[in-house]
Coordinates of C-alpha atoms in Angstrom, one line a residue:
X1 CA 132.5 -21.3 131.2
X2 CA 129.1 -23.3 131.1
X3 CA 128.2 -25.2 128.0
X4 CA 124.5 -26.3 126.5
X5 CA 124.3 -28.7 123.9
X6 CA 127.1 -27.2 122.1
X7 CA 126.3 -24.1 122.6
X8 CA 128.8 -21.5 124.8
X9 CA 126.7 -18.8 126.7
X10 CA 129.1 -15.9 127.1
X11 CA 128.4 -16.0 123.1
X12 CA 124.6 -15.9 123.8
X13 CA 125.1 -13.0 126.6
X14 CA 126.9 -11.0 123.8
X15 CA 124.2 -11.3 121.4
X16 CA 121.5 -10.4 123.2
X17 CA 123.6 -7.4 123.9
X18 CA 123.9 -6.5 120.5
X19 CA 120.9 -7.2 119.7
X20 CA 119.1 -4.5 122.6
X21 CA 121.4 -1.8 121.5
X22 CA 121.1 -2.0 118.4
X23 CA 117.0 -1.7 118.8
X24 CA 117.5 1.4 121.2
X25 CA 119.1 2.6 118.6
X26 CA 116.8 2.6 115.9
X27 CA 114.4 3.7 117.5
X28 CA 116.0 6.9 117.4
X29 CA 115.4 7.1 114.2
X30 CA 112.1 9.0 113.2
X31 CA 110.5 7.8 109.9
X32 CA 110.7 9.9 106.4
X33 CA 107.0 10.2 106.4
X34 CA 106.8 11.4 109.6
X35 CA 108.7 14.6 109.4
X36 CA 107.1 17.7 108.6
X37 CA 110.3 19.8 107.4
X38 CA 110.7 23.2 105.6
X39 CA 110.9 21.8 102.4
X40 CA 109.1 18.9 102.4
X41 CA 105.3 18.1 101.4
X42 CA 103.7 15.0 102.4
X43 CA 100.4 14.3 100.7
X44 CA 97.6 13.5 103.9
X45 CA 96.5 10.5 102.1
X46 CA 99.7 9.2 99.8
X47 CA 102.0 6.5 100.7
X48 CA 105.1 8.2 102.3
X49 CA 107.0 7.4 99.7
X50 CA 104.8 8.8 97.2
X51 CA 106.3 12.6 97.8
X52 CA 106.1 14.2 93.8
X53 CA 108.9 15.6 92.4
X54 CA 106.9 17.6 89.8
X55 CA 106.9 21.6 90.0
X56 CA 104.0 23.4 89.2
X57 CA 105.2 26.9 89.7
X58 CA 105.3 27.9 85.6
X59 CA 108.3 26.1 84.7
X60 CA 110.4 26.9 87.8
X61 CA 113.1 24.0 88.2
X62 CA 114.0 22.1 91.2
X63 CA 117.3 23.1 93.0
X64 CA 121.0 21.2 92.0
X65 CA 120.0 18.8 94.6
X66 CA 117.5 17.1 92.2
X67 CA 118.8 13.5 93.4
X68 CA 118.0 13.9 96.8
X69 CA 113.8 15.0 95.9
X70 CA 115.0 18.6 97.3
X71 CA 111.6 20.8 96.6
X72 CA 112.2 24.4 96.9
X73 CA 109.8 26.1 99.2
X74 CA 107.8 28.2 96.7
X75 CA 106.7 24.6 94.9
X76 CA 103.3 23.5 95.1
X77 CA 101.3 20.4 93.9
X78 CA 98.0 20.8 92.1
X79 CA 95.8 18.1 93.4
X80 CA 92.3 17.0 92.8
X81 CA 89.1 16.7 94.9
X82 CA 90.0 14.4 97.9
X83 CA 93.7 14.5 97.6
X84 CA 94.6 17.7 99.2
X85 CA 97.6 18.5 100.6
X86 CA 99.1 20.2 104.0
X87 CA 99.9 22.9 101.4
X88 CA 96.8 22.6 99.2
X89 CA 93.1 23.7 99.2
X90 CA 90.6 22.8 96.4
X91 CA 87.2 24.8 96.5
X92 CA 85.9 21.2 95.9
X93 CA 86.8 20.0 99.4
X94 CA 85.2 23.0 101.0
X95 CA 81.8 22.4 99.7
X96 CA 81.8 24.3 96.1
X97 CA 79.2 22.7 93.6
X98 CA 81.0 24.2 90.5
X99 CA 78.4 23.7 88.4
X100 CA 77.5 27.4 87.8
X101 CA 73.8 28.2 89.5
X102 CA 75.3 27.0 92.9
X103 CA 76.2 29.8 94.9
X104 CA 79.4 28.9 96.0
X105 CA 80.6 32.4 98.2
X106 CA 80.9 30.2 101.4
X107 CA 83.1 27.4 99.8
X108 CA 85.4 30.1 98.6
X109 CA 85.3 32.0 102.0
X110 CA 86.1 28.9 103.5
X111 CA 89.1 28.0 101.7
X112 CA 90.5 31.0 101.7
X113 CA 89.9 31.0 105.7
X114 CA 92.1 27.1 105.7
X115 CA 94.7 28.9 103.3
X116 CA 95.5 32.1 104.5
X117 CA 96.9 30.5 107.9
X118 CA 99.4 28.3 105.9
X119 CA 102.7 30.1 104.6
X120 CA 103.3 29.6 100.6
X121 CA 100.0 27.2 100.6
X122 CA 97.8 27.2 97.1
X123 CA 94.0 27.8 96.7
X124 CA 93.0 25.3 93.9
X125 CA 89.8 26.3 91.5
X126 CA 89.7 23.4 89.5
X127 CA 89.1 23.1 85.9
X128 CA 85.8 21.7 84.3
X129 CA 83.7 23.6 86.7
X130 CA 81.5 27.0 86.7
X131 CA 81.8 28.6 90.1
X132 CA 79.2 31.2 90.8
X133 CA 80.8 33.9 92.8
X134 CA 78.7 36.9 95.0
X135 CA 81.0 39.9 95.7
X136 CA 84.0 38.5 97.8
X137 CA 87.2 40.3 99.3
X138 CA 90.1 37.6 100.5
X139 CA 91.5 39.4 103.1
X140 CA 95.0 40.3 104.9
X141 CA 96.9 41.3 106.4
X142 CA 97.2 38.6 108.8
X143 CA 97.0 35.9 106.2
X144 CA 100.3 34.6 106.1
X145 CA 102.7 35.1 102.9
X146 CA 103.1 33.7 99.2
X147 CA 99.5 32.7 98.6
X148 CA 98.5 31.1 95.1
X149 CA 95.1 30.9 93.8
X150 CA 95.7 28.3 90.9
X151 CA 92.6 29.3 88.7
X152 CA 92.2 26.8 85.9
X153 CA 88.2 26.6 86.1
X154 CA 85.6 29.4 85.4
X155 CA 84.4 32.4 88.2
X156 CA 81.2 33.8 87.2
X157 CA 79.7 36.9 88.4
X158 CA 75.8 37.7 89.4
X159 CA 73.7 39.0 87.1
X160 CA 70.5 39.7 89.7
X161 CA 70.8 43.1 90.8
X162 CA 70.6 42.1 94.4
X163 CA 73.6 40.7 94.5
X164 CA 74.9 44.0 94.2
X165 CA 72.8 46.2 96.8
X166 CA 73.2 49.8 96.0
X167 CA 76.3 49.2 94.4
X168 CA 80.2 47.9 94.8
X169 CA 83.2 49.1 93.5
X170 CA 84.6 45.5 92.8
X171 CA 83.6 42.3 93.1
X172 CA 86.8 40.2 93.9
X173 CA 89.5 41.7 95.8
X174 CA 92.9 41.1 97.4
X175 CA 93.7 43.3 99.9
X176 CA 96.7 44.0 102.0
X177 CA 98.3 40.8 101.2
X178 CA 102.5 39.9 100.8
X179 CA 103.3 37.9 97.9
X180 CA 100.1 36.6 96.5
X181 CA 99.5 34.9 93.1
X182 CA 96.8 33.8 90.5
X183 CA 97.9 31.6 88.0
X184 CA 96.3 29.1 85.8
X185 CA 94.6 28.8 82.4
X186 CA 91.0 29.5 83.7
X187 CA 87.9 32.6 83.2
X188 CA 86.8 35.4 85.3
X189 CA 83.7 36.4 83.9
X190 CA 82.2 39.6 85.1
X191 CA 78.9 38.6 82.3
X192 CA 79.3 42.6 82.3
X193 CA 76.5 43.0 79.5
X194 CA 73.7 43.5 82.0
X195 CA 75.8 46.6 83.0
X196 CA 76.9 48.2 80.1
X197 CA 73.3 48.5 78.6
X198 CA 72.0 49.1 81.8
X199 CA 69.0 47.3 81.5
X200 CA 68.1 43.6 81.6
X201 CA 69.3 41.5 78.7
X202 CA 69.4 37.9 77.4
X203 CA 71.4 36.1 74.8
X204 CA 71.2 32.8 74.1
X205 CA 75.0 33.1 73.3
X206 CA 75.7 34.0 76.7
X207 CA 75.3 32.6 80.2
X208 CA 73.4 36.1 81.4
X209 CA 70.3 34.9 83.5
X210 CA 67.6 35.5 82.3
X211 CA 65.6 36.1 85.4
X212 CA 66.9 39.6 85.4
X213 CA 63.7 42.2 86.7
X214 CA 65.5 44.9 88.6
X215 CA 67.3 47.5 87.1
X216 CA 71.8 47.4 88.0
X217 CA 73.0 49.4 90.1
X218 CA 74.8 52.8 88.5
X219 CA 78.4 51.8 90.3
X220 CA 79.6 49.2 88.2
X221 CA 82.4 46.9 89.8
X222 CA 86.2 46.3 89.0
X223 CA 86.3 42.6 87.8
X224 CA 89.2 41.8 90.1
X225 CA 91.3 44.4 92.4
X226 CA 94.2 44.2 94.6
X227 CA 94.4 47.2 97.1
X228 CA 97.3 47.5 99.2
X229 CA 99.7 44.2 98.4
X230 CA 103.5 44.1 97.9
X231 CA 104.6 41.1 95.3
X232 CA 101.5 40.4 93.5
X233 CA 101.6 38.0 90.5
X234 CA 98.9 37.5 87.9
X235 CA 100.0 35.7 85.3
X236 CA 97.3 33.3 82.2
X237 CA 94.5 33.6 83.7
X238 CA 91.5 35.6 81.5
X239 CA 89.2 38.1 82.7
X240 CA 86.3 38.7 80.3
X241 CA 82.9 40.7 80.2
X242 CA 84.3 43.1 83.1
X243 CA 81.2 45.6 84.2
X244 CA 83.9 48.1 84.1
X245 CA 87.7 47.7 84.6
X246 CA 89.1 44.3 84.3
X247 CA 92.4 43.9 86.3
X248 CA 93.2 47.3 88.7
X249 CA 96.3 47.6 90.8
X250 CA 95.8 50.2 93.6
X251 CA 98.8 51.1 96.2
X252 CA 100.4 48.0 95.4
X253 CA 104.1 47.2 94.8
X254 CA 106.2 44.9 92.7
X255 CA 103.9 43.9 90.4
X256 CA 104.1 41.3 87.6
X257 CA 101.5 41.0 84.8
X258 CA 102.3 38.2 82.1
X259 CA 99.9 36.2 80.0
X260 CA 97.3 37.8 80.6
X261 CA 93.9 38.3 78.5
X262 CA 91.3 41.4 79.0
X263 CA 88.5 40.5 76.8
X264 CA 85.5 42.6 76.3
X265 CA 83.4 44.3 73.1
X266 CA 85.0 47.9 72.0
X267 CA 81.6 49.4 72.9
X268 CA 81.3 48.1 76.2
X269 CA 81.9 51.5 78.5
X270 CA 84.7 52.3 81.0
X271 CA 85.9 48.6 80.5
X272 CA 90.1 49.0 80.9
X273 CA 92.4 46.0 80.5
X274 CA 94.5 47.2 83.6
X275 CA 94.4 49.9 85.6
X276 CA 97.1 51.4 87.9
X277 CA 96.6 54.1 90.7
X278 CA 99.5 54.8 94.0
X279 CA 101.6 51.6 92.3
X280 CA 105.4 51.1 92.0
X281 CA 108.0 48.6 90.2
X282 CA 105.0 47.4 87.5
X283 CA 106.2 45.1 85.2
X284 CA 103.3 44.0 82.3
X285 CA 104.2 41.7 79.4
X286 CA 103.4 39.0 77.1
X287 CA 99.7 40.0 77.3
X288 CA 96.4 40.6 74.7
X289 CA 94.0 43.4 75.9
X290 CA 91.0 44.0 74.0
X291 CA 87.9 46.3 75.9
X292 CA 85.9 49.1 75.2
X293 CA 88.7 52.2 77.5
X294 CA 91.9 52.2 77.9
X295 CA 94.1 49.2 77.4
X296 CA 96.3 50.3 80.3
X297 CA 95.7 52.9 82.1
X298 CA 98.1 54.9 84.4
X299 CA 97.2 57.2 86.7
X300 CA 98.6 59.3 89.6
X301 CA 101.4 57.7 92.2
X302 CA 102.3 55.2 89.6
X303 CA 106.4 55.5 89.3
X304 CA 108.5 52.7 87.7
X305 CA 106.3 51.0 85.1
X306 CA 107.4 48.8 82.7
X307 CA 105.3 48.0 79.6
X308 CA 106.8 45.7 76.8
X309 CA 105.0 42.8 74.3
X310 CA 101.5 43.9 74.6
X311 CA 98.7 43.7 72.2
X312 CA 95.9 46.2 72.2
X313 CA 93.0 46.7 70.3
X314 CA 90.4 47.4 70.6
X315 CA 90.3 50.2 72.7
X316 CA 91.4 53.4 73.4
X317 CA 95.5 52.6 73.4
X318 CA 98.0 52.9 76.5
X319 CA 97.2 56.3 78.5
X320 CA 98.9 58.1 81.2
X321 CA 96.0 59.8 82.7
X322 CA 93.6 61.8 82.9
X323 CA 95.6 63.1 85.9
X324 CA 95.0 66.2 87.9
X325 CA 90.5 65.7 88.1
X326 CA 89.0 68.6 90.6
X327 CA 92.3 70.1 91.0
X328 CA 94.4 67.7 92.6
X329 CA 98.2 66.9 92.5
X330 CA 98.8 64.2 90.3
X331 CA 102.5 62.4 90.2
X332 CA 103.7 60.2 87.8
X333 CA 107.5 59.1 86.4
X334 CA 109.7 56.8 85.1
X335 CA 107.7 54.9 82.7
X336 CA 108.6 53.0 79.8
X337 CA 106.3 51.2 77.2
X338 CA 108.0 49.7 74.3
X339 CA 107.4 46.4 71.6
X340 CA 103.5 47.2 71.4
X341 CA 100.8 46.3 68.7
X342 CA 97.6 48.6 68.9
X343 CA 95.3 47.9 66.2
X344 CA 91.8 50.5 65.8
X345 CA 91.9 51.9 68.7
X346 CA 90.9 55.8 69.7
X347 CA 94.6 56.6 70.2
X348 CA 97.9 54.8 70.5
X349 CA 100.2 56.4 73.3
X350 CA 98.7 59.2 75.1
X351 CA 99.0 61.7 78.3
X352 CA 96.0 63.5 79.2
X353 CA 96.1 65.9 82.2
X354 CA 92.7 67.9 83.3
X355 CA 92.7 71.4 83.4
X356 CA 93.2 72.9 86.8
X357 CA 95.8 70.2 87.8
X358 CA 99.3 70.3 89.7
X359 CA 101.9 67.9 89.6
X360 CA 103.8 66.8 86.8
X361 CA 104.6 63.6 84.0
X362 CA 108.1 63.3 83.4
X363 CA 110.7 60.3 82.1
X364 CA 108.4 58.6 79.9
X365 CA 109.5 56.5 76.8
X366 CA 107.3 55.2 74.3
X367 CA 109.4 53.1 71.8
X368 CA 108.8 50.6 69.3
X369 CA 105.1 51.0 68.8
X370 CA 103.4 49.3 65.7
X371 CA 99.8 51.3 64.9
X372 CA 97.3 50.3 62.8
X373 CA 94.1 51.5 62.1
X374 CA 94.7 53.9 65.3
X375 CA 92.5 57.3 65.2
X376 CA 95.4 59.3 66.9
X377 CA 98.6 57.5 67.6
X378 CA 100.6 60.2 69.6
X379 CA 98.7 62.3 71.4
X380 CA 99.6 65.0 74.3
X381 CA 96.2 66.6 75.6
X382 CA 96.5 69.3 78.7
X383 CA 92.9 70.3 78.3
X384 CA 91.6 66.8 78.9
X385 CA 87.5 67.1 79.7
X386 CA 84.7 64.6 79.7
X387 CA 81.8 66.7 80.5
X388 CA 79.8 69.5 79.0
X389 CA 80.8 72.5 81.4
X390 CA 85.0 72.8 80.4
X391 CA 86.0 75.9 81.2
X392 CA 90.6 77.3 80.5
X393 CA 92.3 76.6 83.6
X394 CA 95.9 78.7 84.6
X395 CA 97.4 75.3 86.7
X396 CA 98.0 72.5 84.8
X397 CA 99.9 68.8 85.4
X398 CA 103.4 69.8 84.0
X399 CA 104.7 67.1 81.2
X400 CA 108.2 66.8 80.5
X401 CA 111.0 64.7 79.3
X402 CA 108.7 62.7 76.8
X403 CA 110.4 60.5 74.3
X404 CA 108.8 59.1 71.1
X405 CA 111.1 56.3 69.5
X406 CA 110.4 54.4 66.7
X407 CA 106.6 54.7 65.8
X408 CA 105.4 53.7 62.2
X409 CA 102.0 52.5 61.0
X410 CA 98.8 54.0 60.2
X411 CA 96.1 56.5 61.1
X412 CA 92.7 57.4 60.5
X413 CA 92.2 60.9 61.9
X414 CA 95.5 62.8 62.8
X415 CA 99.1 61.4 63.1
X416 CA 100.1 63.7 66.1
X417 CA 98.7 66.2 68.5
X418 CA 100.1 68.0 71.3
X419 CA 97.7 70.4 72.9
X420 CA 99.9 71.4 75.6
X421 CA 98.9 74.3 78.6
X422 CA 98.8 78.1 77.5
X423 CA 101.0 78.8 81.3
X424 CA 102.6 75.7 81.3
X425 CA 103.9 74.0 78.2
X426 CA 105.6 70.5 77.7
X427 CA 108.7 71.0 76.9
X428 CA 112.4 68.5 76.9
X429 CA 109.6 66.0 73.8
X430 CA 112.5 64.2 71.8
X431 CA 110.6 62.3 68.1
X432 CA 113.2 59.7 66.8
X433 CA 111.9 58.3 63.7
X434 CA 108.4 58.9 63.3
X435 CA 106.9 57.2 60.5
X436 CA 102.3 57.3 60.4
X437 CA 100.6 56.7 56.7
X438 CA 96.8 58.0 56.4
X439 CA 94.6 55.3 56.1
X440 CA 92.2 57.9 54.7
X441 CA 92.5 61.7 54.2
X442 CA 96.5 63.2 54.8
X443 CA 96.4 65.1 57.9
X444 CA 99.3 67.3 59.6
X445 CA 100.5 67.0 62.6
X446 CA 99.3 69.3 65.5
X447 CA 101.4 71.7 68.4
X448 CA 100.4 73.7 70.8
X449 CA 103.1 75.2 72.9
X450 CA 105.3 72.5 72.9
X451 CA 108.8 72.3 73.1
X452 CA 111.5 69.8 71.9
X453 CA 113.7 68.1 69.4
X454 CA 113.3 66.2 66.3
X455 CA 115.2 63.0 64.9
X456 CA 115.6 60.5 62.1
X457 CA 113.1 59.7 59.4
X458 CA 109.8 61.7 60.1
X459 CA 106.5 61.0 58.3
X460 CA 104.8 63.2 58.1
X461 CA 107.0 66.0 58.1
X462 CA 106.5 67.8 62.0
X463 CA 107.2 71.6 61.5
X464 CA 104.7 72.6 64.3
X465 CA 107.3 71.5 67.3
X466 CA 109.3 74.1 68.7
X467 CA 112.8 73.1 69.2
X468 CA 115.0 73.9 72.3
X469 CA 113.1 74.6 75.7
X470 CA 110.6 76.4 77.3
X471 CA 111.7 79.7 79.2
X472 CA 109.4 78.6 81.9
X473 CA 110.8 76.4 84.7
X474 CA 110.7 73.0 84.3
X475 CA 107.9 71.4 87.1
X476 CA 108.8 68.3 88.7
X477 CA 106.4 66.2 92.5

């Protein structure tokens, strides 16, 4: 054993053994920072061990393994200009002025270009900024899934009639697109006025330029559409001043409207609140529509609708229809609307069907509806025509199993009318508790070869309804 000063190497030899394991062993060991995991988020610029624990998804919690800084993966974190995350986009960091005469069409193109490769990733449109928007589609369906546009600043539309060539059908769109969401307290303004008068206009109250010297086009664009899209969320974000419908839903599925606000003047034309066409499993609450058509509007291919908490007013109420135009087959079933406030509006619940139509309306319950001021709150009309050259069809859209539940409030032109097909009557109506006061002259209620039952308290008194069922066969898609 050889000794230095004191000191026994075979002790030293066994140190420095220790000592190189020990370092080939940590260096095994990869950093937090460094790891890019499922569930994990690291800011490009933060400290790594500045990873948030805050969820922006509307309340959603974290998971029971809160301790540990376990983020689910639908969780995203907002951030600001400069601060953006693997996961996060701002319009801001993609060139977008947001200071509303900026045309910022490429910024938002660009983003959506960054986002649409990055699964669950979220499109931030800050707040305190005016973004002046040009037509724009955001496009799948190679974009990958459970986009979110987090809009919590303002979109503005053009008001120069070239923007618009020789006219669109919307001006922003999601097509073709698996789980995408727009959230957030912020405006889409479609600045329709320029549109509904058809000529150019100014107000000083509004942000309408006015540089305006060409005349609109005649097609007037949906404010925002999704075409095509399977789990599609929009949920506090307000679109007012549409050019024509606000918020339309066409071959979609799994749908979920919540929080939403349609605003636009009762004399603004064609304006619906939402609009659904060849769209299943709809689920619309918690939301104020206020426009110059229908509040919602339901048309053919729509099965599995479910309407509850919903203002409306003004308007022209909650419509199934018109179905059937030019003779076509028109399907719609299983729909339920119930806990709704329509104040002066044209009508309150209503099916219209056009003459010459196939197809059918059946499983429909209207319940709990609180009218107001409506015109005509229950309304049934099988000669539905908006032009001048009407003429008595023999094929109609057959309307069955219809049930009223719980309606009370007031009127200002007829209580109820059914004005059902001469060859094909609605029939299997059940009125539970019917209870409309005249806000002006008493009117009674209207029937035309309809067929059904009568319950509970019914004011007024509805003698024109004939009970049982039609002899005719029952139509069904």
């Amino acid at each position: 054993m050889i000794k230095m000063g004191g000191f026994n190497l075979e002790n030293l030899s066994l140190i420095t053994i220790l000592i190189i394991i020990l370092f080939a062993w940590s260096a095994r060991i990869e950093p937090c920072h460094a790891r890019q995991g499922k569930y994990w988020r690291q800011s490009k610029t933060a400290p790594a061990a500045s990873v948030s624990m805050q969820s922006h998804h509307h309340g959603r919690s974290l998971s029971k393994f809160t301790d540990s800084y376990y983020i689910l993966p639908d969780k995203t974190m907002a951030t600001q200009k400069g601060q953006s995350s693997a996961s996060t986009f701002n319009v801001l960091d993609y060139g977008a002025k947001g200071d509303g005469h900026t045309d910022d069409t490429k910024a938002f193109e660009a983003v959506w270009a960054a986002a649409c490769k990055v699964e669950a990733s979220t499109i931030v449109v800050p707040s305190g900024s005016i973004f002046l928007v040009q037509p724009i589609s955001f496009s799948g369906p190679n974009c990958a899934e459970n986009i979110i546009f987090q809009l919590d600043g303002k979109i503005i539309a053009p008001t120069s009639a070239g923007a618009w060539g020789s006219g669109l059908l919307q001006w922003i769109e999601f097509t073709k697109l698996k789980g995408i969401t727009i959230r957030g307290k912020g405006v889409i303004d479609g600045q329709g006025s320029v549109w509904w008068n058809d000529l150019p206009t100014y107000s000083p109250d509004s942000e309408v330029s006015s540089e305006l010297s060409a005349k609109m086009p005649s097609t007037k664009p949906t404010a925002l559409r999704f075409y095509g899209s399977t789990d599609v969320t929009v949920t506090g974000i307000t679109i007012q001043n549409s050019p024509q419908t606000h918020l339309k839903f066409d071959d979609c599925t799994s749908v979920q409207v919540s929080g939403f606000t349609a605003a636009s003047p009762e004399n603004s034309p064609h304006t619906d609140g939402i609009h659904l066409q060849n769209s299943r499993d709809v689920l619309i609450y918690s939301s104020d529509l206020a426009c110059g058509d229908d509040c919602v509007s339901i048309q053919t291919g729509c099965s599995n609708v479910y309407i509850h908490n919903v203002n409306c007013g003004p308007g022209h109420g909650i419509s199934i229809g018109g179905l059937g135009k030019d003779n076509t087959k028109a399907c719609v079933s299983n729909v339920t609307i119930r806990n709704v406030a329509m104040q002066n509006t044209l009508t309150g619940v209503r099916i219209k069907t056009w003459q010459g139509g196939s197809g059918s309306v059946q499983g429909v319950t209207f319940s709990n509806i609180q009218v107001s001021g409506v015109e005509t709150p229950i309304m049934i009309d099988q000669f539905y025509c908006d032009g001048s050259k009407c003429s008595n069809e023999s094929s109609a859209v057959a309307v069955s199993d219809i049930n009223y539940v719980n309606i009370r409030g007031t009127y200002r032109r007829n209580p109820l009318h059914f004005a059902c097909s001469d060859n094909l009557p609605c029939t299997g109506l059940s009125l539970d508790t019917i209870e409309l006061n005249s806000v002006g002259e008493d009117a009674q209620p209207f029937c035309w070869n309809t067929y059904g039952d009568l319950r509970g308290t019914l004011v007024p008194p509805i003698h024109c309804l004939q009970s049982g069922k039609s002899r005719k066969p029952v139509v069904y898609c």
